[in-house]
mmCIF file of C-alpha atoms in Angstrom:
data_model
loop_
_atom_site.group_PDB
_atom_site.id
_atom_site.type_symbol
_atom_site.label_atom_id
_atom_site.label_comp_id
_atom_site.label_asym_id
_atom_site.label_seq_id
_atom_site.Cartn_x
_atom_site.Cartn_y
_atom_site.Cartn_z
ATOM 1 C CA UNK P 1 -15.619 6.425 14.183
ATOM 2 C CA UNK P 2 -12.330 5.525 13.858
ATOM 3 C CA UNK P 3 -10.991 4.310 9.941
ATOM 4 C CA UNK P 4 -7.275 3.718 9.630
ATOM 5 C CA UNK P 5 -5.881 3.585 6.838
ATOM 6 C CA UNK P 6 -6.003 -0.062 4.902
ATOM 7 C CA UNK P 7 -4.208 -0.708 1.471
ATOM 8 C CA UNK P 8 -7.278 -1.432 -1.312
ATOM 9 C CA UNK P 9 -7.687 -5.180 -1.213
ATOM 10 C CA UNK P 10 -4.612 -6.072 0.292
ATOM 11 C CA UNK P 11 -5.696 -6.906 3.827
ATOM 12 C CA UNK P 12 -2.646 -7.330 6.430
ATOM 13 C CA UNK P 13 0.074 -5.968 4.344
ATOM 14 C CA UNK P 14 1.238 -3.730 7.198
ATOM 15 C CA UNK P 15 1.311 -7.119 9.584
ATOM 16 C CA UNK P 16 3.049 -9.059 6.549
ATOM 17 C CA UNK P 17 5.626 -6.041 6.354
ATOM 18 C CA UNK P 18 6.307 -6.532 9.929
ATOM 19 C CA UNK P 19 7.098 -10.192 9.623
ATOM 20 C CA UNK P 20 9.075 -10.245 6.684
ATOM 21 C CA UNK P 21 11.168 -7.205 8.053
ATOM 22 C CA UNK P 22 12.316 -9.029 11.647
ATOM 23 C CA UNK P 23 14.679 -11.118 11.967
ATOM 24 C CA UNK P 24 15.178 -13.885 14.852
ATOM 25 C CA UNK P 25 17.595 -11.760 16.448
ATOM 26 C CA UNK P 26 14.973 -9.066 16.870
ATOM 27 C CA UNK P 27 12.653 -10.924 18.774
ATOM 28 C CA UNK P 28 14.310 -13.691 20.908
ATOM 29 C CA UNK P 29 15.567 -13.407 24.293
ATOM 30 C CA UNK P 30 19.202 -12.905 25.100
ATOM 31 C CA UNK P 31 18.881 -12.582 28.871
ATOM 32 C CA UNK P 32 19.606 -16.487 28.837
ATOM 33 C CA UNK P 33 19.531 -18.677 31.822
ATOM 34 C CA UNK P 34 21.445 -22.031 31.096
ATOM 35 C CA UNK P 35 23.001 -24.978 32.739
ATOM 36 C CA UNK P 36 26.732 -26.832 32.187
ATOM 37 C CA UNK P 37 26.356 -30.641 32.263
ATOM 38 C CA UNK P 38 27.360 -31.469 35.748
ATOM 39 C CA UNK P 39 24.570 -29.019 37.006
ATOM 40 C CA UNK P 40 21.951 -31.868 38.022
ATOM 41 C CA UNK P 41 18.223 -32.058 37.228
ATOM 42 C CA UNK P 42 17.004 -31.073 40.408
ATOM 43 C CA UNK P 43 19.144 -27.731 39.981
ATOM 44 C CA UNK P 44 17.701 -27.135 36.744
ATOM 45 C CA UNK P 45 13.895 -27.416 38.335
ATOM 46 C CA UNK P 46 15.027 -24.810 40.798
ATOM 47 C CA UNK P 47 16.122 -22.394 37.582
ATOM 48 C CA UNK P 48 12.661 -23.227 35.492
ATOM 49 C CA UNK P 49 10.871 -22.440 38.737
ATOM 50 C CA UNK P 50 12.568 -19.513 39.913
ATOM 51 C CA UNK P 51 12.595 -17.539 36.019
ATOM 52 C CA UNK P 52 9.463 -19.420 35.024
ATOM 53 C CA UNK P 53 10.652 -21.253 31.847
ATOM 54 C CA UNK P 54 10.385 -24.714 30.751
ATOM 55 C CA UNK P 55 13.448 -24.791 29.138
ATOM 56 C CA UNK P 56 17.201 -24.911 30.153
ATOM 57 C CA UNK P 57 19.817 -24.913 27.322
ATOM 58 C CA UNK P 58 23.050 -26.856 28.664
ATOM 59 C CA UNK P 59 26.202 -24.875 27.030
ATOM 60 C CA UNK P 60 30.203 -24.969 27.771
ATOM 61 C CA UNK P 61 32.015 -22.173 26.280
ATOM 62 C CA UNK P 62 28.539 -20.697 24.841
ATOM 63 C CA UNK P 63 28.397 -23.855 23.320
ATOM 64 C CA UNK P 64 24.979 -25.159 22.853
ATOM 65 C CA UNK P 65 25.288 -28.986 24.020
ATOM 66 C CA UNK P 66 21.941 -29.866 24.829
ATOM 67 C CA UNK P 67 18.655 -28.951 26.042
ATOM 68 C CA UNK P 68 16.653 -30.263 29.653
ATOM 69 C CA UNK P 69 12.439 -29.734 29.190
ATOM 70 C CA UNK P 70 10.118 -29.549 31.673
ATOM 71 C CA UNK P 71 9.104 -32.819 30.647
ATOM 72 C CA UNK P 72 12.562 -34.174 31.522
ATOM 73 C CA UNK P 73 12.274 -32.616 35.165
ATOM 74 C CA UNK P 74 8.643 -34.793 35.274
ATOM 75 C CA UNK P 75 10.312 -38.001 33.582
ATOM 76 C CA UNK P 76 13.095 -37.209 36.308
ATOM 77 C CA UNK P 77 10.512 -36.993 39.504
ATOM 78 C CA UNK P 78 8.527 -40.131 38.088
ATOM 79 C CA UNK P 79 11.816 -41.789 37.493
ATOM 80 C CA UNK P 80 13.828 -40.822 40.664
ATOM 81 C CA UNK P 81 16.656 -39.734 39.589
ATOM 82 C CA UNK P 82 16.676 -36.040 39.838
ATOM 83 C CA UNK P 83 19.807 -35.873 41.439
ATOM 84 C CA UNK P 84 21.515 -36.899 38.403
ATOM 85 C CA UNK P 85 23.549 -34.137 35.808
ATOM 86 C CA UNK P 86 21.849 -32.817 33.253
ATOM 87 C CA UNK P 87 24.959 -34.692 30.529
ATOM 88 C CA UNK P 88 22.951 -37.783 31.547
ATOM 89 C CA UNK P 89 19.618 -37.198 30.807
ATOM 90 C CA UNK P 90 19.426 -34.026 28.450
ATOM 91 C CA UNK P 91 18.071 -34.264 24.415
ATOM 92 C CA UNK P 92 21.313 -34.032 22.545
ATOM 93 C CA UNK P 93 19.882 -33.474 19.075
ATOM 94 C CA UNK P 94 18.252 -29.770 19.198
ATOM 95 C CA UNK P 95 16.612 -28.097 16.752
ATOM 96 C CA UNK P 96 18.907 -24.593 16.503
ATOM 97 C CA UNK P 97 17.849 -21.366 14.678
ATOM 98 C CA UNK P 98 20.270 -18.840 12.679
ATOM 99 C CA UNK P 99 19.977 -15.229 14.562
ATOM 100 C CA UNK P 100 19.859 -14.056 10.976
ATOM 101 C CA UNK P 101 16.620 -15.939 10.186
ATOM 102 C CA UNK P 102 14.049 -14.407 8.962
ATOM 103 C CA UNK P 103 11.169 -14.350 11.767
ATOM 104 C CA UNK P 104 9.137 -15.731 9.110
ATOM 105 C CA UNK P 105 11.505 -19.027 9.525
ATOM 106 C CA UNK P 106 11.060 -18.711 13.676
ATOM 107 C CA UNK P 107 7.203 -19.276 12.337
ATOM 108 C CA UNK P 108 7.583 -21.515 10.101
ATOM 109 C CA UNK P 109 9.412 -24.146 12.790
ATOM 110 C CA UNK P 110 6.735 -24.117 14.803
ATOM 111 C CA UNK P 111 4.282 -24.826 12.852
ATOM 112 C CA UNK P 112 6.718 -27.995 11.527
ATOM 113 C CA UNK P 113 7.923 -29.203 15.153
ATOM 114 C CA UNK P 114 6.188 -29.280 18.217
ATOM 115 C CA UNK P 115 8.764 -27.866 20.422
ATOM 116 C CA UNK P 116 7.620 -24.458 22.470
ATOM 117 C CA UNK P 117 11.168 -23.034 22.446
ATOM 118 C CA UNK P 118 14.202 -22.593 20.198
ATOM 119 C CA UNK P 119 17.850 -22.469 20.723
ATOM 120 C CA UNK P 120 19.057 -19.492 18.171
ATOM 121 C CA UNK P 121 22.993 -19.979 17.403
ATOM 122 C CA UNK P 122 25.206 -16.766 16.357
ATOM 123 C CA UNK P 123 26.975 -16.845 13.143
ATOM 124 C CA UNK P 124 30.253 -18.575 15.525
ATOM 125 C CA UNK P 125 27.770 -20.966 16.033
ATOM 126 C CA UNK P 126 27.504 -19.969 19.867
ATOM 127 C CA UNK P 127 23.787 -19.955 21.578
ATOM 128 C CA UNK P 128 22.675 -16.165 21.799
ATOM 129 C CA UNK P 129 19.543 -16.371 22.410
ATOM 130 C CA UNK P 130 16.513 -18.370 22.677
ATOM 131 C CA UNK P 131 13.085 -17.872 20.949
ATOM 132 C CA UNK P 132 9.340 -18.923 22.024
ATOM 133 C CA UNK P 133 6.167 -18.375 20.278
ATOM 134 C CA UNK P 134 5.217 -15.984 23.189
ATOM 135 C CA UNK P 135 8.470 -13.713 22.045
ATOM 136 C CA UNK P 136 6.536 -13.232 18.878
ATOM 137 C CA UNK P 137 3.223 -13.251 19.496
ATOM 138 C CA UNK P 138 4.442 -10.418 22.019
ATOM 139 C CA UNK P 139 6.452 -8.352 19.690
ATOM 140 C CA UNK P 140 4.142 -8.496 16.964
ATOM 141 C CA UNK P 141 1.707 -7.179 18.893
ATOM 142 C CA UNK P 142 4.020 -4.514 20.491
ATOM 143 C CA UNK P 143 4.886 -3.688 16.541
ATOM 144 C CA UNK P 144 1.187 -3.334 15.387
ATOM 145 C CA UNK P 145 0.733 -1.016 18.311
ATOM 146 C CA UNK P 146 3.197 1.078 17.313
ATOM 147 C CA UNK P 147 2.617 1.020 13.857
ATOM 148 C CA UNK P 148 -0.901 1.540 14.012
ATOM 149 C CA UNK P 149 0.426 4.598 15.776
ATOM 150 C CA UNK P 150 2.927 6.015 13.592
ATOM 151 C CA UNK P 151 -0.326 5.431 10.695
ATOM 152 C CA UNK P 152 -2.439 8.116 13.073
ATOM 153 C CA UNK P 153 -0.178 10.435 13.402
ATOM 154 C CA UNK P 154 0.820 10.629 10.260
ATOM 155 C CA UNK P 155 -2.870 11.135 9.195
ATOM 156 C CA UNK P 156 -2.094 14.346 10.667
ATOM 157 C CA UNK P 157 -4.209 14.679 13.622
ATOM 158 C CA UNK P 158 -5.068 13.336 17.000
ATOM 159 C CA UNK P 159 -6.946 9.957 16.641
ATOM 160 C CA UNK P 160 -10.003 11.422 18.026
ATOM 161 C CA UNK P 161 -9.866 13.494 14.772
ATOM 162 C CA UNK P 162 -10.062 10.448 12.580
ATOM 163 C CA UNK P 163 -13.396 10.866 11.051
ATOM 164 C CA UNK P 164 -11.553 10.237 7.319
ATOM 165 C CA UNK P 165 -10.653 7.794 4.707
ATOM 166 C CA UNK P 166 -7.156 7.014 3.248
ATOM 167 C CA UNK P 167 -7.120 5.146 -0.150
ATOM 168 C CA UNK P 168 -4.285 4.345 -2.105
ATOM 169 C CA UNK P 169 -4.151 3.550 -5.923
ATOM 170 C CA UNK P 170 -1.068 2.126 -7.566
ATOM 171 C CA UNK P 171 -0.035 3.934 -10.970
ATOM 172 C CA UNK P 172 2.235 2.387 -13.263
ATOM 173 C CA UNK P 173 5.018 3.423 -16.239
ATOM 174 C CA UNK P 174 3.143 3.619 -19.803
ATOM 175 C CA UNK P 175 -0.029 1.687 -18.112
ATOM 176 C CA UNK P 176 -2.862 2.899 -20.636
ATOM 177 C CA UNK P 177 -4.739 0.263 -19.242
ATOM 178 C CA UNK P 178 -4.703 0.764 -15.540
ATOM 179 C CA UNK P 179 -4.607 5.110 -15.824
ATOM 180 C CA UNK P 180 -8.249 6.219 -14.781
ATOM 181 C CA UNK P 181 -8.911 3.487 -12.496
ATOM 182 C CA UNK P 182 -8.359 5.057 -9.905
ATOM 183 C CA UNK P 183 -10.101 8.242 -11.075
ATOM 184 C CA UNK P 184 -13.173 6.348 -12.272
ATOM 185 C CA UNK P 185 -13.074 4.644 -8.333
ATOM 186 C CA UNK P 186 -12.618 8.061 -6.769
ATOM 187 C CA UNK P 187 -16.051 9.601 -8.308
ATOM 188 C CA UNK P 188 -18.056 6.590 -7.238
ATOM 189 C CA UNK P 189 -17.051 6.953 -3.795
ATOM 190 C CA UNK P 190 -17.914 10.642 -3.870
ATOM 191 C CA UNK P 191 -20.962 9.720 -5.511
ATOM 192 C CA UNK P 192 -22.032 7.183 -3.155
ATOM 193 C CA UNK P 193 -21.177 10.089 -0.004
ATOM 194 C CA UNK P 194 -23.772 12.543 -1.841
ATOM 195 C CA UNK P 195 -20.710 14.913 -2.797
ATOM 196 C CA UNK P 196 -22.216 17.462 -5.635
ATOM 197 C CA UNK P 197 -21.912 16.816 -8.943
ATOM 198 C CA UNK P 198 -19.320 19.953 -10.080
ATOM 199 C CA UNK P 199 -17.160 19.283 -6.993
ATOM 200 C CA UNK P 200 -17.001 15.285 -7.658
ATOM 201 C CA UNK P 201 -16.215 16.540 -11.477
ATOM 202 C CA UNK P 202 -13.374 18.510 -10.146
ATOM 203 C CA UNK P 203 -11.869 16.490 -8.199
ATOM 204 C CA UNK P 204 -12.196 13.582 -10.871
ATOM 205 C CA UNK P 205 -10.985 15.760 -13.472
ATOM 206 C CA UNK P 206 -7.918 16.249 -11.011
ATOM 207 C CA UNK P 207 -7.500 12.397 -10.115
ATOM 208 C CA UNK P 208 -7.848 11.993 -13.655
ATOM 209 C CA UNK P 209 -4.777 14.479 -14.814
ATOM 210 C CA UNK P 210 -2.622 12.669 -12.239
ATOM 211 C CA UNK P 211 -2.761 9.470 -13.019
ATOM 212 C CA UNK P 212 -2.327 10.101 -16.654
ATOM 213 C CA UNK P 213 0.923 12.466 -15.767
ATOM 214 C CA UNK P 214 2.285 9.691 -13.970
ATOM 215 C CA UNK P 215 1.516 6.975 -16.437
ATOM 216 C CA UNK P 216 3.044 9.227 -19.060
ATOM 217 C CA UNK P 217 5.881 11.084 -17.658
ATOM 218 C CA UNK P 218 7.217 8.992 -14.637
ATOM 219 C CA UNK P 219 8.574 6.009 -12.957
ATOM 220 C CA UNK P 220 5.285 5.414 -11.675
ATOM 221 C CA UNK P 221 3.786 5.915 -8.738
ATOM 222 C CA UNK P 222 0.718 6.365 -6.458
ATOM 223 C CA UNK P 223 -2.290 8.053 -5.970
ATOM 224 C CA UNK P 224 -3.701 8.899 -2.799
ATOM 225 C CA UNK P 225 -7.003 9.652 -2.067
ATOM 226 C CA UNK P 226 -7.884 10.997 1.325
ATOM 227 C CA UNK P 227 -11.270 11.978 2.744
ATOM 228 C CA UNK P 228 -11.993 13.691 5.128
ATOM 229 C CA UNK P 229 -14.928 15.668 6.734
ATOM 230 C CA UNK P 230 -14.367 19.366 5.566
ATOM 231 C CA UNK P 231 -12.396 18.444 2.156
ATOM 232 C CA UNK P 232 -10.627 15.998 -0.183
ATOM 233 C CA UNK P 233 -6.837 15.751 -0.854
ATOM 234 C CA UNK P 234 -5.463 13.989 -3.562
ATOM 235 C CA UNK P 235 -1.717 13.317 -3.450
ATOM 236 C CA UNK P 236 0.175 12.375 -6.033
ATOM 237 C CA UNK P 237 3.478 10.796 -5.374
ATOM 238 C CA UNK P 238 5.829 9.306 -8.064
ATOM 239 C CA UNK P 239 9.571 7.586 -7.715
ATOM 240 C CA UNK P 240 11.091 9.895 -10.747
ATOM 241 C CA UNK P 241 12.571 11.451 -12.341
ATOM 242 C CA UNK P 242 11.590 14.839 -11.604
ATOM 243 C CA UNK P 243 10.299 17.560 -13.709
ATOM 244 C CA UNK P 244 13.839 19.419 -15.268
ATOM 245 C CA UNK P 245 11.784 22.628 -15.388
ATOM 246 C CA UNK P 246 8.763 22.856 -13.308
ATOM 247 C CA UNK P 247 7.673 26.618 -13.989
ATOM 248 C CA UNK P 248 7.900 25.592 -17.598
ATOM 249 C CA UNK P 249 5.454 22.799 -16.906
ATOM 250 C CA UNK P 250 2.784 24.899 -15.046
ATOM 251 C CA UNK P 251 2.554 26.633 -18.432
ATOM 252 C CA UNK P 252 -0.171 25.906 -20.506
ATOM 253 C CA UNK P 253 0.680 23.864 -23.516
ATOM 254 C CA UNK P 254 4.183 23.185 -22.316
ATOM 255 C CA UNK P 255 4.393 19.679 -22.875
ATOM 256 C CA UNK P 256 7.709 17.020 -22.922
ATOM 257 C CA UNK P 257 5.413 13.788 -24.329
ATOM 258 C CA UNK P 258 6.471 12.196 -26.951
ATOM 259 C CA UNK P 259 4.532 11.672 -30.464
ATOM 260 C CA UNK P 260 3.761 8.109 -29.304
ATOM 261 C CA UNK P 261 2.224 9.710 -25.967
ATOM 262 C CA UNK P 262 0.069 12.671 -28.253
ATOM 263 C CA UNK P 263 -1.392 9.789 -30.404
ATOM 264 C CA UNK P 264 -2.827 9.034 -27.465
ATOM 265 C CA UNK P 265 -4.569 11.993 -26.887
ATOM 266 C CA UNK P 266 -2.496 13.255 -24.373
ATOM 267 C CA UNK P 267 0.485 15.155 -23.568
ATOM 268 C CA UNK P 268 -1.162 18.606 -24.521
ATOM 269 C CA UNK P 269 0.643 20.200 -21.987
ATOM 270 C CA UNK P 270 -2.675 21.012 -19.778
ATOM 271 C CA UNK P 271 -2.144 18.169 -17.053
ATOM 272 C CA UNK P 272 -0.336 20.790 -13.949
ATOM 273 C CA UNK P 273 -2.373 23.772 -15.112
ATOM 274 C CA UNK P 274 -5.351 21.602 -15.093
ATOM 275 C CA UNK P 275 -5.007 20.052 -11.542
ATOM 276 C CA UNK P 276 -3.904 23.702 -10.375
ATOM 277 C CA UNK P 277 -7.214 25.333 -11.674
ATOM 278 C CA UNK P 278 -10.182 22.635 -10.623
ATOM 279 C CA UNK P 279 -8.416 22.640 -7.526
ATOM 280 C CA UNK P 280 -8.709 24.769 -4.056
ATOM 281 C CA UNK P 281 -5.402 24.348 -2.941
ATOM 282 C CA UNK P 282 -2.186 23.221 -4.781
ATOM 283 C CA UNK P 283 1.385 22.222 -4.608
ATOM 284 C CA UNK P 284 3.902 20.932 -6.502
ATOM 285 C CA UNK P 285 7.419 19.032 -4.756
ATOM 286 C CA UNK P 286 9.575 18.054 -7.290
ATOM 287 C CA UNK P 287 13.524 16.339 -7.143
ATOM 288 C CA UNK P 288 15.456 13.723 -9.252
ATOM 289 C CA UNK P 289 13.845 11.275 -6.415
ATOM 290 C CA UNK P 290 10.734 11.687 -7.456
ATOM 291 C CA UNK P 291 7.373 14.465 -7.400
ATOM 292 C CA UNK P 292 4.947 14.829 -5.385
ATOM 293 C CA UNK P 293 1.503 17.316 -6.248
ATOM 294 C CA UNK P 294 -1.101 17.478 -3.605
ATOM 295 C CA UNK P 295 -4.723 19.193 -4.594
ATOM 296 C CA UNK P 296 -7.444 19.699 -2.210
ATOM 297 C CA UNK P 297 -10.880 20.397 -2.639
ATOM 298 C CA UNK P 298 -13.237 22.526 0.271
ATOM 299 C CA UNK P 299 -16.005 20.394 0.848
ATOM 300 C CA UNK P 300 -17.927 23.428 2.385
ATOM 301 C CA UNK P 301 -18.591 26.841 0.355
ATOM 302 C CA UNK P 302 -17.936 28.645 2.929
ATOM 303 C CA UNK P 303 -14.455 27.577 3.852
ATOM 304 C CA UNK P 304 -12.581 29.801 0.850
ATOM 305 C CA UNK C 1 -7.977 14.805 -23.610
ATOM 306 C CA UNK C 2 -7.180 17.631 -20.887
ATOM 307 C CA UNK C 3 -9.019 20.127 -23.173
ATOM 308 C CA UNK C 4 -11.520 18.402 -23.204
ATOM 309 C CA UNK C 5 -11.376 17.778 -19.089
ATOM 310 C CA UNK C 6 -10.861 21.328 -18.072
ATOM 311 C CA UNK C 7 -14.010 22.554 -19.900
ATOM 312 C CA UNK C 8 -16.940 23.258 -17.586
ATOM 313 C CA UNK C 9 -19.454 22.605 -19.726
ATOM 314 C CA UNK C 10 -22.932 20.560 -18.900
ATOM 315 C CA UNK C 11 -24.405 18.212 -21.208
ATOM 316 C CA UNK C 12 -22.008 17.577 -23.216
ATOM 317 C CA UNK C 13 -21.152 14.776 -26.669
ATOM 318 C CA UNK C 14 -17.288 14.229 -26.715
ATOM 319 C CA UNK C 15 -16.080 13.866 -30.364
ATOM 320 C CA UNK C 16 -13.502 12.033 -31.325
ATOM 321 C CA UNK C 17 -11.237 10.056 -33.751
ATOM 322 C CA UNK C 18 -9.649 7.712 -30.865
ATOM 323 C CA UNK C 19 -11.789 4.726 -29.528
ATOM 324 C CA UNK C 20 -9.119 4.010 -26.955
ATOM 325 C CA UNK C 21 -10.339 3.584 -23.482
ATOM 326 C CA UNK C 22 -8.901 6.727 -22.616
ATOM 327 C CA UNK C 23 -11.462 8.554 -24.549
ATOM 328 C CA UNK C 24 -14.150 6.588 -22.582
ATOM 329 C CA UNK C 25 -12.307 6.810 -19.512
ATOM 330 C CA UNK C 26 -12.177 10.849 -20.028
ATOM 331 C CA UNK C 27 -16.159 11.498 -20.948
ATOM 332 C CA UNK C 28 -16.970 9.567 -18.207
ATOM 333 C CA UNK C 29 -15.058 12.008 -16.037
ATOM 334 C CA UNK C 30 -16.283 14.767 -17.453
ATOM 335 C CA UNK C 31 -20.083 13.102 -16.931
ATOM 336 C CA UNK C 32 -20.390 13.694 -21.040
ATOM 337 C CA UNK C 33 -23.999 11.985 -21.916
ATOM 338 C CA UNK C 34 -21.964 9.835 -24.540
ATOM 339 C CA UNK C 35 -19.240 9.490 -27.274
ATOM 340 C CA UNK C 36 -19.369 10.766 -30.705
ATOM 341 C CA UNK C 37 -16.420 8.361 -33.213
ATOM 342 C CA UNK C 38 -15.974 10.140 -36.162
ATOM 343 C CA UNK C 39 -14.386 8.590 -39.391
ATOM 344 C CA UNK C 40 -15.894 5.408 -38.669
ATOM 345 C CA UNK C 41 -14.055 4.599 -35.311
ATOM 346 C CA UNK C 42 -15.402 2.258 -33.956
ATOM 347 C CA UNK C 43 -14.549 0.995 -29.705
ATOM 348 C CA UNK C 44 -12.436 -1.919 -29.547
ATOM 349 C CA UNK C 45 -13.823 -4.777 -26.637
ATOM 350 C CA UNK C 46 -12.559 -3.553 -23.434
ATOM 351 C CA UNK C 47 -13.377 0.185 -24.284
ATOM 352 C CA UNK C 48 -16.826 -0.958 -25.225
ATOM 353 C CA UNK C 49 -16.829 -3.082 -21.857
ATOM 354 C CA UNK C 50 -15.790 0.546 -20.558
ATOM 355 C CA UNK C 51 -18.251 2.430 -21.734
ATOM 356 C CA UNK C 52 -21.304 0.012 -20.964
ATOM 357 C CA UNK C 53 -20.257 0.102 -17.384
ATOM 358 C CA UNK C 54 -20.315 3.739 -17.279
ATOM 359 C CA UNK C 55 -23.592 3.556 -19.171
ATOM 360 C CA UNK C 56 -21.873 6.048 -21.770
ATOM 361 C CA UNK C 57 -24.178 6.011 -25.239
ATOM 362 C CA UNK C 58 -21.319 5.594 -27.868
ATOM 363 C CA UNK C 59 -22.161 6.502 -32.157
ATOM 364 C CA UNK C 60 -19.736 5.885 -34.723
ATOM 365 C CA UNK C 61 -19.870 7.693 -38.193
ATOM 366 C CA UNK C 62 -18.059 7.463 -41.081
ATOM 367 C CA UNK C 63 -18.141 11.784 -41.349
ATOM 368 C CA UNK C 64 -14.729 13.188 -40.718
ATOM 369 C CA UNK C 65 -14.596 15.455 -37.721
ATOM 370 C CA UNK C 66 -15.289 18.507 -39.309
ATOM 371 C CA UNK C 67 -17.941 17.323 -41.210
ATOM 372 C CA UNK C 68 -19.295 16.003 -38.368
ATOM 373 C CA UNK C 69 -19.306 19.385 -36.392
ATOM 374 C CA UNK C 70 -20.989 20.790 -39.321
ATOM 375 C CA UNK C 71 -23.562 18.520 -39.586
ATOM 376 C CA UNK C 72 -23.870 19.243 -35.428
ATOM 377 C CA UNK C 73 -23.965 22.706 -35.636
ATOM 378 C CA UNK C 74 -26.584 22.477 -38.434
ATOM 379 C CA UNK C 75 -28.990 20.461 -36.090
ATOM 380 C CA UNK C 76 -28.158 22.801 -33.091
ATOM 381 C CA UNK C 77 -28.747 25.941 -35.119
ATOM 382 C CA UNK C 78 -26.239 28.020 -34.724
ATOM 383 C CA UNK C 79 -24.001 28.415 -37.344
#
């Protein structure tokens, strides 16, 4: 069975990433096939039919001037006069996007007109492209793909291998409130998989000392909370500011917390060493940009 | 609280003078069988919300902390 990883109760936030970070430009099509007003209707048929579209923009100079529909070409049949040029017959007042929309916007005039297609203008005002709701349905999908992707390999293994769980928990700056949620989550779900008692204690314990490091010593951060069939990981990852001295902190007792932070019941200066000793495995990455401590746990006694 | 987290004790009674939810938060990691508030702590709303979720027995005295490991270690025998 294949589980990718999912945010914790946000749903979609790697499809509403995608569609907030496009813009028009990204999507539409440039390779544009357009008309000049003499061109007559029964030209303009002979373009939709040959590059199956049912839309011609009319331009002069890259202007946009006007726009011929398939239903034109059908009015033009039923009304013989498809000989005519397009400057006759063609809807003057078009609805035009910005290329530096938003694709959010592209979605959003759809829903509000019923048009199929629209012209997108440059920032000269010229037509460069033109957008349809099969350009995004298309590259959305093409973007999931490839996201969904980049999510499996970064998971570290071929998707066959996928037999794990990724969870992330959100840790915030001097959050008293919110520190141990995540830890408290994390032994329920071991719990509920049958994990032994010591090991789900370690690994809590662990869970437990990183989310109160970050909520006491950092920018905040996140927890991450990865299962998978031979072990646990938890990786901690925080945006600063770094640990100035991090031998010092893998000390016991070594502490930087404040007298505010030790009223608390915290900031004894056990936190790293802590992690480090219920732990199998340990790491510590640390920079002005931020730290990053990983601990696993063998889920097997015999892998040592 | 992390002394109290890296111990690898069973069965144990965490004592303390905070009633924050940290000190819930923390015997629940450490699977304690329940809370011991000394100098007559007692848990404010959420912590008590806390600690009934995690099914955590909580007792609030009004001995200090060392009297109230005395009077423990007078029950448990071994002085």
């Amino acid at each position: 069975m294949k589980i990718l990883p999912e945010p914790d109760g946000q749903p979609g936030l790697v499809f509403l990433e995608l569609i907030q970070g496009l813009r028009i430009r990204d999507v539409m099509t440039t390779g544009l096939i357009t008309a000049c007003l003499s061109d007559s209707l029964c030209r303009i048929r002979g373009l939709m039919k040959e590059n199956r579209i049912s839309g011609v923009p009319i331009v002069a100079d890259r202007r946009l001037l006007g726009i011929i529909s398939l239903e034109d070409i059908m009015n033009a049949l039923a009304g013989h006069y498809i000989e005519d040029p397009a400057e006759k017959h063609m809807t003057r007042s078009v609805v035009t996007l910005d290329e530096n929309m938003p694709l959010t916007m592209a979605v959003d005039a759809f829903e509000k007109y019923p048009f199929n297609r629209f012209p997108v203008l440059n920032e000269s005002q010229e037509l460069s492209g033109i957008i349809s709701s099969r350009d995004i349905t298309m590259r959305l999908l093409t973007e999931m793909n490839r996201e969904f992707r980049r999510l499996e390999a970064s998971l570290g293994g071929k998707p066959a291998e996928l037999e794990e769980s990724v969870r992330r928990y959100p840790v915030r700056k001097h959050d008293f409130t919110l520190a141990g949620t995540a830890s408290t989550t994390i032994k329920k779900i071991l719990k509920e998989k049958g994990i032994e008692g010591a090991l789900i204690r370690r690994v809590a314990v662990a869970a437990y000392e990183m989310e109160m490091n970050q909520t006491v010593h950092s920018l905040g951060g996140e927890l991450v909370f990865i299962c998978r069939k031979d072990r646990v990981e938890l990786i901690a990852r925080d945006f600063g500011p770094g640990i100035d001295d991090p031998e010092a902190a893998m000390r016991e007792g070594y502490s930087t917390a404040t007298e505010w932070i030790r009223s608390l019941g915290f900031g004894a200066g056990m936190g790293l060493p802590n992690i480090k000793k219920v732990s199998d495995e340990f790491s510590l990455k640390t920079g002005p940009g931020g730290t990053e401590i990983a601990a696993v746990f063998y889920l097997n006694d015999n892998v040592t | 609280m992390s002394e109290v987290l890296v111990s690898e004790e069973q069965k144990i009674i965490l004592l303390s003078s905070l009633a924050s939810d940290q000190v819930v938060r923390t015997a629940h990691i450490v699977d304690a069988m329940g809370i011991l508030l000394v100098n007559s702590k007692r848990l404010q709303e959420n912590a008590k919300r806390l600690a009934e979720e995690y099914g955590l027995n909580v007792i609030s005295t009004g001995l200090t902390m060392f009297e109230a490991c005395a009077a423990l270690a007078d029950i448990s025998g071994s002085k």
